PDB file of C-alpha atoms in Angstrom:
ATOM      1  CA  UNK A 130       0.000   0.000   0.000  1.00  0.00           C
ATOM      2  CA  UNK A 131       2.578   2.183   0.960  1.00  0.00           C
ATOM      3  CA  UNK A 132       4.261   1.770  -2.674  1.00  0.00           C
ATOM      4  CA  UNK A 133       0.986   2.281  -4.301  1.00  0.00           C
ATOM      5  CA  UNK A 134       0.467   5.228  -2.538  1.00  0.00           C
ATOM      6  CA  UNK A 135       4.348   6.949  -3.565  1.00  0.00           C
ATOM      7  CA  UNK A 136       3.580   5.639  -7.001  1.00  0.00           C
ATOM      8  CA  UNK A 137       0.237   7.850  -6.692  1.00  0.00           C
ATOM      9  CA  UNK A 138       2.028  10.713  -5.668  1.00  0.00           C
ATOM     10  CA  UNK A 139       4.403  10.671  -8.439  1.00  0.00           C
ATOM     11  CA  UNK A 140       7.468   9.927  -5.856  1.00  0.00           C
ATOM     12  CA  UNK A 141       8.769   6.627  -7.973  1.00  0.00           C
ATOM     13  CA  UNK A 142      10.348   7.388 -10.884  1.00  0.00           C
ATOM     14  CA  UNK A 143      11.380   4.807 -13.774  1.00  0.00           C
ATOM     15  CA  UNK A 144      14.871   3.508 -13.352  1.00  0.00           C
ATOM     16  CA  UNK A 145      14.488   3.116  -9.504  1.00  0.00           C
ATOM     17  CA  UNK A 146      13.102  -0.041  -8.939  1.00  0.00           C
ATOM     18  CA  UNK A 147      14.716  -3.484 -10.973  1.00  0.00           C
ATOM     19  CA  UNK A 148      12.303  -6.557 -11.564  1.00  0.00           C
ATOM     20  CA  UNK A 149      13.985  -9.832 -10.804  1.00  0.00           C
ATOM     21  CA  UNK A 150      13.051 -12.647 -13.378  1.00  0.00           C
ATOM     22  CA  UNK A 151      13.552 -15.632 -12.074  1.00  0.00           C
ATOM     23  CA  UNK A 152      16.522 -17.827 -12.486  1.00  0.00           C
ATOM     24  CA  UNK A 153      16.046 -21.253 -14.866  1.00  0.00           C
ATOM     25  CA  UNK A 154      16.682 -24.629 -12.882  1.00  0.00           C
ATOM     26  CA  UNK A 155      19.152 -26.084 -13.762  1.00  0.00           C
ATOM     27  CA  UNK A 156      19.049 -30.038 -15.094  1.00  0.00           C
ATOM     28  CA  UNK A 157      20.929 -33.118 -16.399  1.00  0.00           C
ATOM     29  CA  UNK A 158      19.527 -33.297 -20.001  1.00  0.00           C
ATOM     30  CA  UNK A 159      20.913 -36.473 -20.686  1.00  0.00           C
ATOM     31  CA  UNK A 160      18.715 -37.789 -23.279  1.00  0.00           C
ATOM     32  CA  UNK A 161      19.791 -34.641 -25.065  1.00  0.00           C
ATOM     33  CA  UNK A 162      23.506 -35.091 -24.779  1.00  0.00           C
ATOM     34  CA  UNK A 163      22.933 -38.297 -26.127  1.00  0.00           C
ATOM     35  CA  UNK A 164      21.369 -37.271 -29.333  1.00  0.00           C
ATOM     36  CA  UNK A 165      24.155 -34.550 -29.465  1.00  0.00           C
ATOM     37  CA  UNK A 166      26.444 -36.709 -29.275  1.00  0.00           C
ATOM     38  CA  UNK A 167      25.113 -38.825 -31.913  1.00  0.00           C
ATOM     39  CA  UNK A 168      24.774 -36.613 -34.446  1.00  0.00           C
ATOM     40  CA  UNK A 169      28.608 -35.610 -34.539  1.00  0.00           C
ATOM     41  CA  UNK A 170      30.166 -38.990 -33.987  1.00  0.00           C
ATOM     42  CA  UNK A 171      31.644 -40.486 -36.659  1.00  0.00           C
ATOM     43  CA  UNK A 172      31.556 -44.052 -37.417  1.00  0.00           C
ATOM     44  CA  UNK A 173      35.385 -44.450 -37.893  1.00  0.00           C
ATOM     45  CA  UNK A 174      38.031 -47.741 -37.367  1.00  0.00           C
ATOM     46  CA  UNK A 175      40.049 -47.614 -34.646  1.00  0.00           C
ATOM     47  CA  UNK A 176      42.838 -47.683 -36.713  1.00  0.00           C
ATOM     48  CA  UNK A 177      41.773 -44.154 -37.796  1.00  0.00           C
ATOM     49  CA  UNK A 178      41.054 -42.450 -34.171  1.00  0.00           C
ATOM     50  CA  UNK A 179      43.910 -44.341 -32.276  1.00  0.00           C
ATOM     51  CA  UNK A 180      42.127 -43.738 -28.532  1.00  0.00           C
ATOM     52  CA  UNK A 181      42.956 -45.435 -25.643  1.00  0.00           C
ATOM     53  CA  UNK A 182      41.229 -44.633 -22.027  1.00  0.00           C
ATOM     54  CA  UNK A 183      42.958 -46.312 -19.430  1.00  0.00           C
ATOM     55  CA  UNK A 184      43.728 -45.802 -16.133  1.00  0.00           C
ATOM     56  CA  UNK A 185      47.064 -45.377 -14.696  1.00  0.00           C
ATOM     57  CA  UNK A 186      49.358 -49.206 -14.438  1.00  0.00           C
ATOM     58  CA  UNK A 187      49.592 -50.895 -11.362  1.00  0.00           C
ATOM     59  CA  UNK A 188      52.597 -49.387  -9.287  1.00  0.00           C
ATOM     60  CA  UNK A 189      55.689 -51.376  -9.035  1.00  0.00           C
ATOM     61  CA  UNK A 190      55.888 -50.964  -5.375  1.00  0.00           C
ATOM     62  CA  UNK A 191      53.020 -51.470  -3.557  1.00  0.00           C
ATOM     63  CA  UNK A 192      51.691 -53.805  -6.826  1.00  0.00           C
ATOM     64  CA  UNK A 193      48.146 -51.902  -6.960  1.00  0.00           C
ATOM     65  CA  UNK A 194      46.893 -49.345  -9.311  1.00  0.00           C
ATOM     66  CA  UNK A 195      46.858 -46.148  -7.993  1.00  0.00           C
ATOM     67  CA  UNK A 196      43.156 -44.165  -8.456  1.00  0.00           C
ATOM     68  CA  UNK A 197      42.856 -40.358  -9.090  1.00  0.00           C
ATOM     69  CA  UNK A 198      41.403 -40.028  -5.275  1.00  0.00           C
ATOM     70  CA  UNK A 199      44.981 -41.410  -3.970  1.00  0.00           C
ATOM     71  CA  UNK A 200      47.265 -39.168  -5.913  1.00  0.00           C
ATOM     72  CA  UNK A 201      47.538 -35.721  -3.824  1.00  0.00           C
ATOM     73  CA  UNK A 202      47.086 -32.886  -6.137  1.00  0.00           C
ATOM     74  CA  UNK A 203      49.647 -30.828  -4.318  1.00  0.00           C
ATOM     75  CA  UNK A 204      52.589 -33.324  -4.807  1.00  0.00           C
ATOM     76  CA  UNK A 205      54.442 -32.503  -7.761  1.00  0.00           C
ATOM     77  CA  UNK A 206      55.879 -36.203  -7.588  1.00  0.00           C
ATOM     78  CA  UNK A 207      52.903 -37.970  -7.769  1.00  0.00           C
ATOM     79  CA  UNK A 208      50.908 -36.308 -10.039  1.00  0.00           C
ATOM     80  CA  UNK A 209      53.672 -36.553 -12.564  1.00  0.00           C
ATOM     81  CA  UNK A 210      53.924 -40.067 -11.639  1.00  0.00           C
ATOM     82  CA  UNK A 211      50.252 -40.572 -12.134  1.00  0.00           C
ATOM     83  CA  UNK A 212      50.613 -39.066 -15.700  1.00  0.00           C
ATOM     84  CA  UNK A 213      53.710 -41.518 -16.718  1.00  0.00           C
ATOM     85  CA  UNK A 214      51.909 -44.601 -15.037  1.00  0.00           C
ATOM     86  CA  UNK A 215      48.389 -43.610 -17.691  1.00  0.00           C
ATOM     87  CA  UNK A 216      50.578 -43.252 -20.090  1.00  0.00           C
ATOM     88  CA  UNK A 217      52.138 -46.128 -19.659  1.00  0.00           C
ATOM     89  CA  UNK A 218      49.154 -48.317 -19.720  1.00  0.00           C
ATOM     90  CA  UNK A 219      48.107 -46.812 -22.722  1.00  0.00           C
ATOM     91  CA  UNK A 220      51.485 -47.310 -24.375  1.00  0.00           C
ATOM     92  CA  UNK A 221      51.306 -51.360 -23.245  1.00  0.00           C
ATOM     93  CA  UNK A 222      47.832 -51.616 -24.391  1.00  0.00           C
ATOM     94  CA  UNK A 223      48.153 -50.303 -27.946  1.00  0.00           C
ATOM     95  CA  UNK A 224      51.352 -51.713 -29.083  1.00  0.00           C
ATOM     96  CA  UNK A 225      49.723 -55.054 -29.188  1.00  0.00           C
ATOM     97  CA  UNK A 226      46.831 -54.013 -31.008  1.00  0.00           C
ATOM     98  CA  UNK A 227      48.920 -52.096 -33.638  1.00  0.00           C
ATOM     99  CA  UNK A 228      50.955 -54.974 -34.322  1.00  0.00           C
ATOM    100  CA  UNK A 229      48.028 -57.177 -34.804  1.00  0.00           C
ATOM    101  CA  UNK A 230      47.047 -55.338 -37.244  1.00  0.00           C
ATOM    102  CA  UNK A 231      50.294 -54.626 -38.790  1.00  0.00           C
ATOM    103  CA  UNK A 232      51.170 -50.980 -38.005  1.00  0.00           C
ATOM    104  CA  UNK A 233      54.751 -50.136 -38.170  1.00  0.00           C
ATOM    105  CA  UNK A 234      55.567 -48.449 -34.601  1.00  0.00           C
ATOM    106  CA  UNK A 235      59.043 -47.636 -35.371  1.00  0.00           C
ATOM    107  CA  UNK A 236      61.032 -44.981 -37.595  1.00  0.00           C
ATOM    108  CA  UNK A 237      62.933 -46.227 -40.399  1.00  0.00           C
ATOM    109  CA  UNK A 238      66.865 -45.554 -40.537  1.00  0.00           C
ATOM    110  CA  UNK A 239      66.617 -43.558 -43.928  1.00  0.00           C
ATOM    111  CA  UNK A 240      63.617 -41.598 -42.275  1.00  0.00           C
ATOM    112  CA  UNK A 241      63.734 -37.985 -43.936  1.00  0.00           C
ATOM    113  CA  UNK A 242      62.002 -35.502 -42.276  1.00  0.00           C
ATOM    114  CA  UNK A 243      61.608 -32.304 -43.346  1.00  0.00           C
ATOM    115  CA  UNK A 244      63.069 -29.215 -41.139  1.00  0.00           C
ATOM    116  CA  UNK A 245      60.426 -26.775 -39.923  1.00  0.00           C
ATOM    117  CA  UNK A 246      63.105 -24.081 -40.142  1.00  0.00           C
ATOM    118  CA  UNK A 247      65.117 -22.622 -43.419  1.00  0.00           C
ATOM    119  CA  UNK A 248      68.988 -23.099 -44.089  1.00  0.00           C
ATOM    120  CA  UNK A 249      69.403 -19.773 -43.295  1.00  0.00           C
ATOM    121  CA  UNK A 250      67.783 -20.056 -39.847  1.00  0.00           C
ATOM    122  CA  UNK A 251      69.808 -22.735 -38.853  1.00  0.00           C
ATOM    123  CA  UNK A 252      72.855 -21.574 -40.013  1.00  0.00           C
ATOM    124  CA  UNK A 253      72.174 -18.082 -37.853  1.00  0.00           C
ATOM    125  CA  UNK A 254      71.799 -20.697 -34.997  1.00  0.00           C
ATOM    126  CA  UNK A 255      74.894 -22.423 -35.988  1.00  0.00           C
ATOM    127  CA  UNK A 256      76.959 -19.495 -35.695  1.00  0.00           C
ATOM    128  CA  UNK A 257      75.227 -17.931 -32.491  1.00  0.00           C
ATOM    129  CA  UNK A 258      76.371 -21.662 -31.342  1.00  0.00           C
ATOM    130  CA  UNK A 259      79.839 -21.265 -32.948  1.00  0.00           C
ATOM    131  CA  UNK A 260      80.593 -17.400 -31.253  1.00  0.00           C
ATOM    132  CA  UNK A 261      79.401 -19.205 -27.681  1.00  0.00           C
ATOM    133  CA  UNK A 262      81.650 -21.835 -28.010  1.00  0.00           C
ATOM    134  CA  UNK A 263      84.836 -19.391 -29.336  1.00  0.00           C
ATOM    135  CA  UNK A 264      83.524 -16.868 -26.620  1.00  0.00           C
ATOM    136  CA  UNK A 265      83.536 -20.302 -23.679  1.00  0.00           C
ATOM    137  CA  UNK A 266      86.934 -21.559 -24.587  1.00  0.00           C
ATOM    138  CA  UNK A 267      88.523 -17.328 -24.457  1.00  0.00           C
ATOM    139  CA  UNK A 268      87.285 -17.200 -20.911  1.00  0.00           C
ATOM    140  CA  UNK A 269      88.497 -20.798 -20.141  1.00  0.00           C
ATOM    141  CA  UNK A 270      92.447 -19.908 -21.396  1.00  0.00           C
ATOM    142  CA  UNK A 271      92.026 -16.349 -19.544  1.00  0.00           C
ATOM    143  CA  UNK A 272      91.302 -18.288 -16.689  1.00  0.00           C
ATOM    144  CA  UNK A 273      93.603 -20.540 -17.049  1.00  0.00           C
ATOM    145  CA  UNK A 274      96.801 -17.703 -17.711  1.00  0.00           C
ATOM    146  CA  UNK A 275      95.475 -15.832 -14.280  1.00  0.00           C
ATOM    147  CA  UNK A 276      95.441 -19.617 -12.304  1.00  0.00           C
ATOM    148  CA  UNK A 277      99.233 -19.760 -13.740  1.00  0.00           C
ATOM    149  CA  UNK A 278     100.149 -16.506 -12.983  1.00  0.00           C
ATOM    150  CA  UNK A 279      98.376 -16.791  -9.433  1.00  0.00           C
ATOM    151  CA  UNK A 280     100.637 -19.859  -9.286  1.00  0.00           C
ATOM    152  CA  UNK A 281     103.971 -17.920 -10.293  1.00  0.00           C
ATOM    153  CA  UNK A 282     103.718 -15.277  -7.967  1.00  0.00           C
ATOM    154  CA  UNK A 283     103.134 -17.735  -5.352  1.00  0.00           C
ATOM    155  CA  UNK A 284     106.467 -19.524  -6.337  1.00  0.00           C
ATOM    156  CA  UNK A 285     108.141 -15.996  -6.806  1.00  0.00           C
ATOM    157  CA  UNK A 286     107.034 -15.546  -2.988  1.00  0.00           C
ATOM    158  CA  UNK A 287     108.100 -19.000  -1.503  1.00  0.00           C
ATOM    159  CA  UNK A 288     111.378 -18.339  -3.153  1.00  0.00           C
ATOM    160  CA  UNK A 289     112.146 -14.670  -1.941  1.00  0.00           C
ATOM    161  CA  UNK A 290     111.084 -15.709   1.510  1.00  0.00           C
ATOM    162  CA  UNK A 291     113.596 -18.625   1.222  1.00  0.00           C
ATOM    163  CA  UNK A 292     116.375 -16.520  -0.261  1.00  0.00           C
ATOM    164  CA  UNK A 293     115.149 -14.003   2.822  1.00  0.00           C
ATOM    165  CA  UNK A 294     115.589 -16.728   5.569  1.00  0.00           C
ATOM    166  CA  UNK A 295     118.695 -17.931   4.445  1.00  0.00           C
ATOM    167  CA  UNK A 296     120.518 -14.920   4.351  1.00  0.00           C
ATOM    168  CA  UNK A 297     119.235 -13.859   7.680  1.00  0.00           C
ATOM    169  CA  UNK A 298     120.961 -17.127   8.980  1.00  0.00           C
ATOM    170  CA  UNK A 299     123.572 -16.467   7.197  1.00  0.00           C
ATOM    171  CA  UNK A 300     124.438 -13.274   9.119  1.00  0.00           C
ATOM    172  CA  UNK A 301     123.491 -14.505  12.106  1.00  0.00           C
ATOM    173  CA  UNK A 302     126.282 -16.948  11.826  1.00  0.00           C
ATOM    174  CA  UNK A 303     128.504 -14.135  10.845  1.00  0.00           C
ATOM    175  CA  UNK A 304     127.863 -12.480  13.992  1.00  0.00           C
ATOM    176  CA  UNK A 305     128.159 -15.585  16.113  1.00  0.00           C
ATOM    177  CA  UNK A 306     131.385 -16.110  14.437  1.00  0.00           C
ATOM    178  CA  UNK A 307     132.811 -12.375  14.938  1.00  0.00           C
ATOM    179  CA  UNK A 308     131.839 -12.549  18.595  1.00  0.00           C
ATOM    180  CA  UNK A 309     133.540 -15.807  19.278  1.00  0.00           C
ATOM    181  CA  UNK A 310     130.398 -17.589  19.758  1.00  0.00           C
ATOM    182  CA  UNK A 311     131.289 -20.093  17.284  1.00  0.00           C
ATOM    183  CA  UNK A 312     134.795 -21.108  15.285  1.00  0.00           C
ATOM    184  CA  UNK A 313     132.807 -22.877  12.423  1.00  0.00           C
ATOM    185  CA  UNK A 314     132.648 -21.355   9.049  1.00  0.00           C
ATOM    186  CA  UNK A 315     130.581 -23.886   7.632  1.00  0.00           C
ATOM    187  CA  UNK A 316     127.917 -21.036   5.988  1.00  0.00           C
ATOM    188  CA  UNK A 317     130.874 -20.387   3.806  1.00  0.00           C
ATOM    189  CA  UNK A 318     130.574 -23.581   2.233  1.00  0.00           C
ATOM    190  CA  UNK A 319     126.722 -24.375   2.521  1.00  0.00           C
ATOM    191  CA  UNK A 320     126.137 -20.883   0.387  1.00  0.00           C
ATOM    192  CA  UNK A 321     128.890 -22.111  -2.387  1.00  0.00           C
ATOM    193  CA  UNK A 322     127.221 -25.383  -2.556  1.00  0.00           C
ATOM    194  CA  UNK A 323     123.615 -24.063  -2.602  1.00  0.00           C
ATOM    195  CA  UNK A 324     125.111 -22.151  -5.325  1.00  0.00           C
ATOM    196  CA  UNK A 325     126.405 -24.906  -7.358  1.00  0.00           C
ATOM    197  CA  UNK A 326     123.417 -26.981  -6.671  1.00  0.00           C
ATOM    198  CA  UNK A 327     121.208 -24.608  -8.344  1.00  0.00           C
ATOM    199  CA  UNK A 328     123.466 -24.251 -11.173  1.00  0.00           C
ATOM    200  CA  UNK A 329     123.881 -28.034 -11.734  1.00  0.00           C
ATOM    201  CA  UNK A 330     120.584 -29.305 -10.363  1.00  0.00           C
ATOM    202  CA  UNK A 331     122.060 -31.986  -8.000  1.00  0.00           C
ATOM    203  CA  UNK A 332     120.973 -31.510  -4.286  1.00  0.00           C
ATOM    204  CA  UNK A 333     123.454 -34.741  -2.937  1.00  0.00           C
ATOM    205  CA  UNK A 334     126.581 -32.963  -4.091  1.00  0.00           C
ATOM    206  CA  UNK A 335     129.062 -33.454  -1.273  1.00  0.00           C
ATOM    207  CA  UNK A 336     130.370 -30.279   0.397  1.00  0.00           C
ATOM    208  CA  UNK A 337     134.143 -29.541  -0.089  1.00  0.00           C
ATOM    209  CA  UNK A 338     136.713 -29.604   3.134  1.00  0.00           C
ATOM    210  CA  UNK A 339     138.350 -26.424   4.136  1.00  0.00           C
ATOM    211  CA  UNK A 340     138.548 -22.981   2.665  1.00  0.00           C
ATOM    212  CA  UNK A 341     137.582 -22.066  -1.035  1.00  0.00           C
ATOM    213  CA  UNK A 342     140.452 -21.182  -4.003  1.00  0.00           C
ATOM    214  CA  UNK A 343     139.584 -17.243  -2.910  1.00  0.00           C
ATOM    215  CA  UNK A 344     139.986 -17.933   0.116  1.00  0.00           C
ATOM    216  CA  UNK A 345     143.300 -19.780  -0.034  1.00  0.00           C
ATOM    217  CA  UNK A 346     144.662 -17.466  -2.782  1.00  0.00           C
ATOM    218  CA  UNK A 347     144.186 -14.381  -0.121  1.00  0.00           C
ATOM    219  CA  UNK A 348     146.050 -16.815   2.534  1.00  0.00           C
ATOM    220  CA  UNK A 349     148.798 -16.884   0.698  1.00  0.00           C
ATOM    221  CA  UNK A 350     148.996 -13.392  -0.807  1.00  0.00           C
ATOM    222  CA  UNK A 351     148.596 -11.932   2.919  1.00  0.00           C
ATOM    223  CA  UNK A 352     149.028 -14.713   5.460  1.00  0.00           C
ATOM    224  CA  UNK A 353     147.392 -16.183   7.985  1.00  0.00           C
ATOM    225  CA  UNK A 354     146.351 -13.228   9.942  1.00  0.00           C
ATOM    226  CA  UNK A 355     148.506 -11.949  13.164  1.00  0.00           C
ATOM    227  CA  UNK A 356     150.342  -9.010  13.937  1.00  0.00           C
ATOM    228  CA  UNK A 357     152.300  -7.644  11.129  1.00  0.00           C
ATOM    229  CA  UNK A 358     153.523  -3.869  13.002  1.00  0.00           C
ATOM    230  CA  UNK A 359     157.114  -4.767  13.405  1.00  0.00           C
ATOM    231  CA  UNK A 360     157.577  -7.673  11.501  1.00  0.00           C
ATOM    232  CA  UNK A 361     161.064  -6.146  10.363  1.00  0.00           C
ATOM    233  CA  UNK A 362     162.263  -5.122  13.425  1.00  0.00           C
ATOM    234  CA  UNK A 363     165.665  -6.319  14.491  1.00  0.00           C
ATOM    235  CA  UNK A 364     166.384  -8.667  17.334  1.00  0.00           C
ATOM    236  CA  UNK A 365     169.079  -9.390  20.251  1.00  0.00           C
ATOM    237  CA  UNK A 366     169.566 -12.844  17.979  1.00  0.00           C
ATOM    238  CA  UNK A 367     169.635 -10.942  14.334  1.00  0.00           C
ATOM    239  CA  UNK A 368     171.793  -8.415  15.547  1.00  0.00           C
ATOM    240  CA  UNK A 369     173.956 -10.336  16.996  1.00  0.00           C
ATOM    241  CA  UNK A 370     174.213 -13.007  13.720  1.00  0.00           C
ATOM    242  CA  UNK A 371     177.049 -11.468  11.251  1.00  0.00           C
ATOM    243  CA  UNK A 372     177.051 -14.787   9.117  1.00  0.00           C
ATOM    244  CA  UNK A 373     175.677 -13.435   6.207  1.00  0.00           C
ATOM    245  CA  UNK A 374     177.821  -9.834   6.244  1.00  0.00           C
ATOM    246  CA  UNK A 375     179.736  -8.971   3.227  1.00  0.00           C
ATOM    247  CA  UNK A 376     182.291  -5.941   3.301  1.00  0.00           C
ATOM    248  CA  UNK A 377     182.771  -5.691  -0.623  1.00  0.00           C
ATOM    249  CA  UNK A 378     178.578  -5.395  -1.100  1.00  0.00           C
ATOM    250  CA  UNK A 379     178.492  -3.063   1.771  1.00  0.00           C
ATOM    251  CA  UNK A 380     181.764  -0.937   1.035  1.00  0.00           C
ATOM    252  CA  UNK A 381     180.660  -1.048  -3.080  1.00  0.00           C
ATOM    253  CA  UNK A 382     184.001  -2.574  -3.481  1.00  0.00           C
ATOM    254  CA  UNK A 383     182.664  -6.093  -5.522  1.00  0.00           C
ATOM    255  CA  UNK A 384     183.845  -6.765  -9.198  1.00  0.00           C
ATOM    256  CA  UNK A 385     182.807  -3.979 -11.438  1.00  0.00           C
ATOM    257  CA  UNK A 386     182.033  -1.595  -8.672  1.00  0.00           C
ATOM    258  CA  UNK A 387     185.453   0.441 -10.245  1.00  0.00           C
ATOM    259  CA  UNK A 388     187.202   0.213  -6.512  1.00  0.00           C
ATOM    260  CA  UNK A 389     187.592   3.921  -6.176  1.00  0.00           C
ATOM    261  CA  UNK A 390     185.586   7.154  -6.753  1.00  0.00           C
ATOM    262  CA  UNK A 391     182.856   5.723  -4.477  1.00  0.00           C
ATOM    263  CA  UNK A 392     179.611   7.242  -4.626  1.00  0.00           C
ATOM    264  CA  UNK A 393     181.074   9.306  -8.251  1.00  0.00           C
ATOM    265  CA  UNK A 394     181.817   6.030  -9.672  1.00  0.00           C
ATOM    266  CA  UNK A 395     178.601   5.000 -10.091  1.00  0.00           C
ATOM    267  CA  UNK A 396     177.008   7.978 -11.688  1.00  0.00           C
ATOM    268  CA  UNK A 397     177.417   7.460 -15.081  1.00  0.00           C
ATOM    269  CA  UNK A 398     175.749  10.427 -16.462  1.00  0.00           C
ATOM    270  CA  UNK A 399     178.594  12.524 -18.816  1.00  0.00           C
ATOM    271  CA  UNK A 400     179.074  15.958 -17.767  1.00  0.00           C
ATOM    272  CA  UNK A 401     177.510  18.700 -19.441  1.00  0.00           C
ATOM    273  CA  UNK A 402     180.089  19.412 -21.847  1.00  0.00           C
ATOM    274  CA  UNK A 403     180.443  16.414 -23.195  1.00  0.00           C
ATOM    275  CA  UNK A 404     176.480  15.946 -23.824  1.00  0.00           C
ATOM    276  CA  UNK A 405     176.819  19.321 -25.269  1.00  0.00           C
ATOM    277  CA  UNK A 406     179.532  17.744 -27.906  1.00  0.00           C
ATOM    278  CA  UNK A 407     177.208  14.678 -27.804  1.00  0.00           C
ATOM    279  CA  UNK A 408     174.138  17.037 -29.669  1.00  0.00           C
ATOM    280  CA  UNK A 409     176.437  19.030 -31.768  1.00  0.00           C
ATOM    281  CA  UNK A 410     177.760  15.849 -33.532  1.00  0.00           C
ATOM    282  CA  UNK A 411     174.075  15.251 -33.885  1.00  0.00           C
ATOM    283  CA  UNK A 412     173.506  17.743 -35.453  1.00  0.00           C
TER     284      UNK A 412
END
């Protein structure tokens, strides 16, 4: 009433209010999809539609087939499994049949099959294959020269820090040596036959016995060492020997000394004069 009475008064305009129609039940027409069905089927061979509808083989493992309410939809595994197990079946259950009626199932060896792309794609593939490849092997040999060179600066190390710690014994010998700690000298002779190993390659080389040729050669050039201030000195026993005295050497009285004249007698420069004569006949 109370609509009636707005719709009197001019209060309800068009566009306002929506009629509901009411919604079609829904049913299971199957005597229709049956005739549907019929009308588009085609009476073919089954050589000509090649369908199988199986369900999945028995599983190998617990030896029962598994149903679609048994596989969990969330598992990747075992819905993938389902799908090779159907397939599968289908695979063992239509070989036999094919053969029976004698269907070749496998591809000859001469089998030519046309490529889906042109020459020209495939040789744009071939060369996008060929650059990787080139491109691969570059960055393998670059990695390879940095491993190496890693490697030779590691030597380079290993041997500086060897050379390092050998001369650092080396001088602490020295000083052990100059402060009387120790009387060997055998760093002399392990650097001259770490020397000579390196040179000839042969680590069992015996060391030699006593000082070197340098060393030997200086021995007898200077001596042994000592005190040489007044080495020359005389003696109470040298002045007193006389045995090997000579008056002629000492009085420059010997054969062709010229007995007198001393001292004169053994200039033997001519006087001026007669060097004077001397350039005139040169002249």
């Amino acid at each position: 009433s109370q609509l009636q009475e707005a719709f009197a008064r001019g209060a309800l305009k068009p566009g306002l209010s929506v009629v509901l129609e009411e919604r079609p039940k829904r049913r299971n027409d199957t005597d229709g999809l049956k005739q549907c069905l019929a009308e588009f089927r085609q009476q073919l061979s089954w050589v000509e539609r090649l369908d199988v509808t199986l369900g999945p083989v028995a599983d190998p493992v617990s030896q029962s087939a598994s149903t679609s309410d048994a596989v969990d939809p969330e598992n990747d595994f075992q819905r993938e499994m389902s799908f090779y197990r159907q397939a599968q079946a289908a695979v063992l259950e239509a070989l036999p049949r094919l053969r029976k009626l004698q269907v070749p199932t496998r591809r000859p060896d001469d089998y030519f099959a046309e490529m889906a792309k042109s020459d020209q794609q495939m040789q744009k593939i071939r060369q996008k294959l060929k650059s990787k490849q080139e491109a691969m092997e570059r960055s393998e040999k670059a990695k390879q020269l940095r491993a190496m060179r890693k490697y030779g600066k590691k030597v380079q190390v290993e041997i500086l820090q060897r050379r390092q710690k050998e001369k650092k014994n080396m001088l602490n010998a020295v000083k052990k040596y100059q402060k009387g700690l120790s009387d060997k000298l055998d760093f002399l002779d392990e650097e001259q036959t770490s020397s000579q190993g390196n040179k000839k390659g042969n680590a069992s080389q015996r060391t030699k016995k006593g000082p070197n040729a340098k060393r030997r050669y200086k021995n007898q050039k200077f001596g042994f060492g000592g005190k040489k201030k007044g080495s020359k000195w005389n003696t109470k026993e040298s002045f007193n020997d006389v045995s090997s005295f000579q008056s002629k050497v000492a009085h420059n009285k010997g054969p062709g000394k010229g007995g007198k004249g001393g001292k004169k007698a053994l200039n033997k420069r001519p006087g001026k004069r007669a060097r004077q004569k001397m350039k005139n006949r040169a002249r």
